[in-house]
């Protein structure tokens, strides 16, 4: 396919990657201004919690529908629309006069964010060959980790200098501009360069519509490979994102008597691991010519990491804790191999739905783990604090066992299988 041999595909890659980087930064950036929001708007802790949950619930609930729609009608429109929706939501957030606007704006951000990763996977699968895709999906994962990193010290310093509204407004405007740029990069310019290929793609999509949605969904839900990727993502993403995003800082403060600032550095250690985990593990997979082998090892290491914390009664030596946070972060970074498996295992007309199904697994566990973890801590509230954490750490251990099962279930296939070349 001419697209996959053109130099133009790198312009596509760079633009889509930068868009993903900025959008990921806005998933957690509002956490930097929790105290200011409570002060400025008189919000309760439960309302703050709702601001976070409404965004991620919108994200998780739309993964399968977005996958279906993107397979049917192509990924370009949904990536562009999602970027613009994210930009509008971020702008509204920056000018919100009351809590209703805050909630509505975060809902828009969640809806926009829901379209991004699935369509990024689809776009890369269309523009790059299978052997390139494995490495590039790792770089995409690294870009996401840098996005999370942006939403820590750099964004915090920007807020300190400008106040919180200015930075969010700026990012929102940049995303709106990126939406226009994506239209030029993904739609307008390719029509000039690859008109015949675009027409073939249109005919292909018309043929895809002939298959009923129910039968397509049923085929994915009955696929061993789809459930393997679901479990992989469930085991490695939810354990990291769910814990880091909710209990990591309280854990450091309560169990190790750390300050809030020092405890937050545990998150930075995990992020550093995630940043290098994506490209290195993808490179290893490419060198080995196997995704299953390194990914199964990653899930085994993740399981052993959580188990080590558990075996030390929820309080390993501090030097070991730092190493374990780095390792667990590294394993999360390697989760992009989930989508390398999807890319090589499913036809183009199924990649969006299969990606959405796998991504649902990750964010389902990210929603479940903080809640179950918290309920266990509440149950043992009268006991010494480390006792509650000991039993709570059984949850990421159990979740990571499911991830390991997913890795073992993966059926290795050749890079160019299923017409994905």
XYZ file of C-alpha atoms in Angstrom:
421
model
C 0.000 0.000 0.000
C 1.512 3.325 -1.085
C 0.643 5.119 2.138
C 2.814 2.723 4.110
C 5.855 3.513 1.956
C 5.448 7.297 1.799
C 7.474 9.833 3.766
C 4.196 11.647 4.478
C 3.248 8.974 7.014
C 5.772 10.532 9.419
C 3.897 13.846 9.334
C 0.772 11.891 10.242
C 2.609 10.126 13.063
C 4.100 13.322 14.537
C 0.807 15.254 14.494
C -1.264 12.437 15.973
C 1.394 11.757 18.608
C 1.559 15.393 19.749
C -2.226 15.490 19.975
C -2.246 12.371 22.154
C 0.517 13.812 24.360
C -1.495 16.970 25.106
C -4.785 15.151 25.653
C -3.235 12.689 28.108
C -1.824 15.604 30.109
C -5.371 16.840 30.674
C -6.516 13.564 32.236
C -4.753 14.295 35.503
C -3.912 18.029 35.354
C -7.120 19.029 37.248
C -5.759 17.110 40.249
C -3.167 19.883 40.645
C -5.838 22.462 41.499
C -8.125 20.450 43.801
C -7.548 22.781 46.762
C -8.131 25.873 44.611
C -11.378 24.510 43.182
C -12.672 23.670 46.656
C -11.822 27.196 47.779
C -13.028 29.094 44.683
C -16.299 27.192 44.231
C -16.946 25.875 47.747
C -16.831 22.282 46.497
C -16.998 19.237 48.754
C -14.627 16.286 48.482
C -17.429 14.178 46.976
C -17.951 16.749 44.196
C -14.225 16.710 43.461
C -14.430 12.932 43.240
C -17.361 13.236 40.828
C -15.329 15.569 38.607
C -12.745 12.823 38.184
C -15.076 9.857 37.909
C -17.409 11.443 35.325
C -14.461 11.869 32.951
C -13.163 8.315 33.269
C -16.611 6.726 33.262
C -17.350 8.509 29.971
C -14.026 7.267 28.638
C -14.505 3.641 29.659
C -18.144 3.354 28.589
C -17.449 4.606 25.055
C -14.490 2.407 24.121
C -16.492 -0.357 22.418
C -18.995 1.983 20.663
C -16.145 4.173 19.399
C -14.305 1.086 18.182
C -17.366 -0.060 16.236
C -17.999 3.361 14.702
C -14.353 3.893 13.785
C -14.186 0.517 12.063
C -17.303 1.387 10.077
C -16.601 4.976 9.098
C -12.853 5.355 9.486
C -10.734 6.829 12.293
C -9.991 10.298 10.911
C -13.322 11.953 11.679
C -13.488 10.590 15.212
C -9.916 11.610 16.065
C -10.541 15.134 14.759
C -13.933 15.395 16.457
C -12.545 14.035 19.746
C -9.655 16.514 19.723
C -12.005 19.454 19.112
C -14.424 18.207 21.791
C -11.533 17.882 24.232
C -10.426 21.413 23.378
C -13.931 22.834 23.884
C -14.225 21.030 27.222
C -10.844 22.335 28.389
C -11.703 25.909 27.367
C -15.055 25.710 29.186
C -13.265 24.333 32.248
C -10.924 27.323 32.257
C -13.793 29.838 32.254
C -16.307 27.874 34.356
C -18.348 30.138 36.669
C -19.817 27.336 38.798
C -19.639 23.612 39.547
C -22.201 22.703 36.854
C -19.881 24.070 34.165
C -16.953 22.245 35.760
C -18.829 18.930 35.597
C -20.120 19.547 32.071
C -16.663 20.511 30.807
C -15.043 17.384 32.305
C -17.763 15.270 30.688
C -16.887 16.815 27.307
C -13.194 16.151 27.956
C -13.984 12.514 28.806
C -16.106 12.100 25.661
C -13.343 13.588 23.513
C -10.629 11.565 25.220
C -12.595 8.354 24.588
C -12.016 8.705 20.834
C -8.262 9.239 20.911
C -6.374 6.022 21.636
C -8.552 3.630 19.619
C -8.314 5.876 16.569
C -4.595 6.475 17.073
C -4.132 2.688 16.893
C -6.291 2.521 13.762
C -4.507 5.389 12.022
C -1.066 3.922 12.725
C -2.272 0.522 11.488
C -3.345 2.132 8.195
C -0.189 4.180 7.651
C 2.506 1.788 8.888
C 3.473 -1.816 8.220
C 3.272 -4.435 10.948
C 7.007 -4.482 11.686
C 7.022 -0.665 12.076
C 3.810 -0.613 14.074
C 5.202 -2.599 17.039
C 7.968 -0.041 17.617
C 5.818 3.012 16.957
C 3.042 1.932 19.309
C 5.713 1.811 22.019
C 6.744 5.385 21.185
C 3.063 6.383 21.362
C 2.871 4.870 24.836
C 5.970 6.825 25.829
C 4.310 10.026 24.572
C 1.353 9.288 26.838
C 3.682 8.893 29.822
C 5.320 12.220 28.963
C 1.814 13.689 28.910
C 1.269 12.487 32.471
C 4.692 13.919 33.347
C 3.704 17.307 31.904
C 0.761 17.318 34.310
C 3.084 17.240 37.323
C 5.848 19.748 38.049
C 5.839 21.659 34.687
C 2.093 22.308 34.676
C 2.155 23.032 38.405
C 4.812 25.721 37.891
C 2.766 27.213 35.032
C -0.275 27.378 37.322
C 1.819 29.049 40.033
C 2.867 31.756 37.582
C -0.418 32.349 35.726
C -3.111 31.062 38.049
C -5.087 27.963 37.075
C -7.413 29.399 34.420
C -4.729 30.654 32.016
C -2.887 27.347 31.504
C -6.106 25.374 30.951
C -7.371 28.002 28.497
C -4.066 27.871 26.605
C -4.114 24.080 26.302
C -7.769 24.185 25.198
C -7.013 26.671 22.423
C -4.000 24.622 21.260
C -6.211 21.518 21.058
C -8.760 23.411 18.936
C -5.976 24.483 16.575
C -4.711 20.888 16.479
C -8.190 19.737 15.476
C -7.966 21.947 12.388
C -4.417 20.800 11.683
C -5.490 17.145 11.933
C -8.164 17.770 9.282
C -5.485 19.064 6.918
C -2.986 16.285 7.757
C -5.401 13.330 7.826
C -8.079 14.290 5.294
C -7.287 17.142 2.931
C -3.639 16.480 2.055
C -3.998 12.670 1.666
C -6.836 13.201 -0.816
C -4.385 15.112 -2.991
C -1.551 12.615 -2.549
C -3.395 9.292 -2.461
C -6.694 9.888 -4.275
C -6.950 6.389 -5.753
C -6.120 4.724 -2.461
C -8.693 6.883 -0.684
C -11.364 5.763 -3.141
C -10.459 2.131 -2.543
C -10.667 2.772 1.176
C -14.139 4.241 0.757
C -15.305 1.199 -1.202
C -13.800 -1.027 1.472
C -15.753 0.762 4.203
C -18.972 0.458 2.192
C -18.402 -3.296 2.028
C -17.777 -3.405 5.780
C -21.161 -1.821 6.530
C -22.832 -4.899 5.030
C -21.857 -6.896 8.090
C -24.250 -6.394 10.978
C -22.923 -4.807 14.122
C -24.203 -7.632 16.301
C -22.372 -10.344 14.365
C -19.131 -8.337 14.432
C -19.458 -7.765 18.175
C -20.293 -11.426 18.749
C -17.212 -12.517 16.827
C -14.944 -10.295 18.924
C -16.564 -11.424 22.190
C -16.046 -15.066 21.227
C -12.408 -14.530 20.258
C -9.730 -15.962 22.533
C -7.308 -13.300 21.324
C -9.722 -10.479 22.211
C -10.193 -11.790 25.751
C -6.438 -12.280 26.091
C -5.836 -8.591 25.314
C -8.729 -7.581 27.608
C -7.159 -9.515 30.504
C -3.662 -8.218 29.714
C -4.830 -4.631 29.860
C -6.988 -5.336 32.925
C -4.035 -6.780 34.813
C -1.285 -4.275 34.072
C -3.081 -0.949 33.524
C -5.685 -0.957 36.290
C -3.218 -2.021 38.965
C -0.876 0.857 38.079
C -3.301 3.630 37.122
C -5.832 2.683 39.788
C -3.288 2.600 42.619
C -1.025 5.465 41.512
C -4.012 7.707 40.827
C -5.694 7.165 44.178
C -3.744 5.452 46.974
C -0.028 5.837 46.232
C 0.363 9.197 47.997
C -1.758 8.266 51.064
C 0.177 4.972 51.255
C 3.527 6.790 51.392
C 2.222 9.273 53.962
C 0.461 6.772 56.243
C 2.819 3.794 56.114
C 6.206 5.519 55.670
C 5.413 8.862 57.386
C 6.403 10.755 54.250
C 5.325 14.310 53.480
C 2.795 14.754 50.694
C 5.516 16.184 48.456
C 7.894 13.273 49.065
C 5.112 10.708 48.651
C 4.211 12.247 45.278
C 7.756 11.471 44.138
C 6.795 7.791 44.245
C 4.447 8.593 41.359
C 7.322 10.247 39.481
C 9.422 7.079 39.906
C 6.583 5.013 38.416
C 6.242 7.496 35.535
C 9.959 7.254 34.716
C 9.561 3.484 34.538
C 6.512 3.855 32.273
C 8.329 6.267 29.945
C 11.134 3.818 29.198
C 8.975 0.682 29.462
C 6.995 1.352 26.274
C 9.806 1.839 23.713
C 12.263 -0.640 25.250
C 9.784 -3.509 25.468
C 8.471 -2.780 21.961
C 12.068 -2.816 20.683
C 12.694 -6.152 22.418
C 9.507 -7.581 20.878
C 10.655 -6.418 17.452
C 14.102 -7.951 17.884
C 12.666 -11.256 19.085
C 9.970 -11.304 16.412
C 7.565 -12.202 19.208
C 5.068 -10.184 21.217
C 3.854 -12.973 23.482
C 7.237 -13.854 25.014
C 8.254 -10.399 26.318
C 4.679 -9.467 27.219
C 4.173 -12.641 29.262
C 7.422 -11.883 31.102
C 6.162 -8.327 31.763
C 2.985 -9.671 33.362
C 4.961 -12.150 35.439
C 7.248 -9.350 36.669
C 4.226 -7.153 37.481
C 2.667 -9.995 39.466
C 5.939 -10.605 41.362
C 6.269 -6.873 42.073
C 2.857 -6.610 43.730
C 3.405 -9.946 45.485
C 6.690 -8.670 46.953
C 4.859 -5.747 48.582
C 2.314 -8.204 49.970
C 4.963 -10.621 51.310
C 6.569 -7.796 53.280
C 3.267 -7.182 55.036
C 2.488 -4.126 52.904
C 5.656 -2.350 54.064
C 8.819 -3.440 52.241
C 12.119 -1.674 52.979
C 12.033 1.797 51.466
C 14.833 1.163 48.976
C 12.909 -1.881 47.735
C 9.702 0.149 47.491
C 11.421 2.589 45.115
C 12.632 -0.282 42.944
C 9.171 -1.888 42.946
C 7.441 1.358 41.943
C 9.873 1.719 39.050
C 9.309 -1.888 37.951
C 5.516 -1.633 38.195
C 5.643 1.618 36.196
C 7.851 -0.051 33.580
C 5.330 -2.882 33.217
C 2.522 -0.360 32.722
C 4.528 1.348 29.979
C 4.825 -2.000 28.218
C 1.020 -2.243 28.009
C 1.178 -0.830 24.472
C 2.041 -4.367 23.360
C -1.651 -5.138 23.947
C -2.405 -3.133 20.819
C 0.471 -4.670 18.889
C -1.285 -8.007 19.503
C -4.566 -6.477 18.289
C -2.856 -5.064 15.196
C -1.451 -8.429 14.114
C -4.467 -10.537 15.129
C -7.509 -8.851 13.576
C -8.614 -7.657 10.148
C -8.617 -3.923 9.555
C -12.400 -3.831 9.851
C -12.099 -5.238 13.383
C -9.061 -3.393 14.789
C -11.055 -0.482 16.224
C -13.552 -2.688 18.041
C -10.848 -5.069 19.298
C -8.765 -2.107 20.523
C -11.782 -0.612 22.276
C -12.574 -3.943 23.925
C -8.997 -4.311 25.202
C -8.902 -0.700 26.407
C -12.162 -1.253 28.295
C -10.415 -3.944 30.322
C -7.700 -1.537 31.423
C -10.003 1.247 32.485
C -12.516 -1.116 34.087
C -9.808 -2.301 36.462
C -8.670 1.313 36.974
C -12.202 2.134 38.163
C -12.599 -1.022 40.284
C -9.253 -1.110 42.092
C -9.420 2.261 43.938
C -12.922 1.512 45.198
C -12.211 -2.051 46.392
C -8.855 -0.965 47.837
C -10.589 1.811 49.791
C -13.332 -0.486 51.108
C -10.713 -2.884 52.474
C -8.900 -0.017 54.197
C -12.210 1.116 55.719
C -12.919 -2.422 56.927
C -9.618 -2.532 58.838
C -9.734 1.076 60.020
C -9.472 0.047 63.684
C -6.327 -2.046 63.083
C -2.801 -0.658 62.624
C -2.611 1.139 59.284
C -0.198 -1.342 57.673
C -2.663 -4.194 58.331
C -5.305 -2.579 56.114
C -2.772 -1.996 53.353
C -1.559 -5.600 53.622
C -5.004 -6.984 52.834
C -5.698 -4.243 50.269
C -2.575 -5.193 48.301
C -4.179 -8.566 47.636
C -6.326 -6.778 45.026
C -3.512 -5.718 42.641
C -1.973 -9.185 43.131
C -5.251 -10.823 42.027
C -5.656 -8.362 39.151
C -2.091 -8.998 37.960
C -2.734 -12.769 38.002
C -5.551 -12.123 35.506
C -3.092 -10.117 33.398
C -0.616 -13.000 33.451
C -3.402 -15.360 32.377
C -4.080 -13.013 29.454
C -0.427 -13.078 28.440
C -0.412 -16.876 28.465
C -3.635 -16.964 26.408
C -2.176 -14.862 23.608
C -1.815 -16.876 20.433
C 1.342 -15.755 18.656
C 0.878 -14.803 15.012
C 3.149 -13.575 12.254
C 3.609 -9.809 12.019
C 1.803 -9.473 8.708
C -1.098 -11.754 9.551
C -4.729 -11.117 8.809
C -4.128 -8.787 5.909
C -2.598 -6.140 8.133
C 0.420 -5.429 5.916
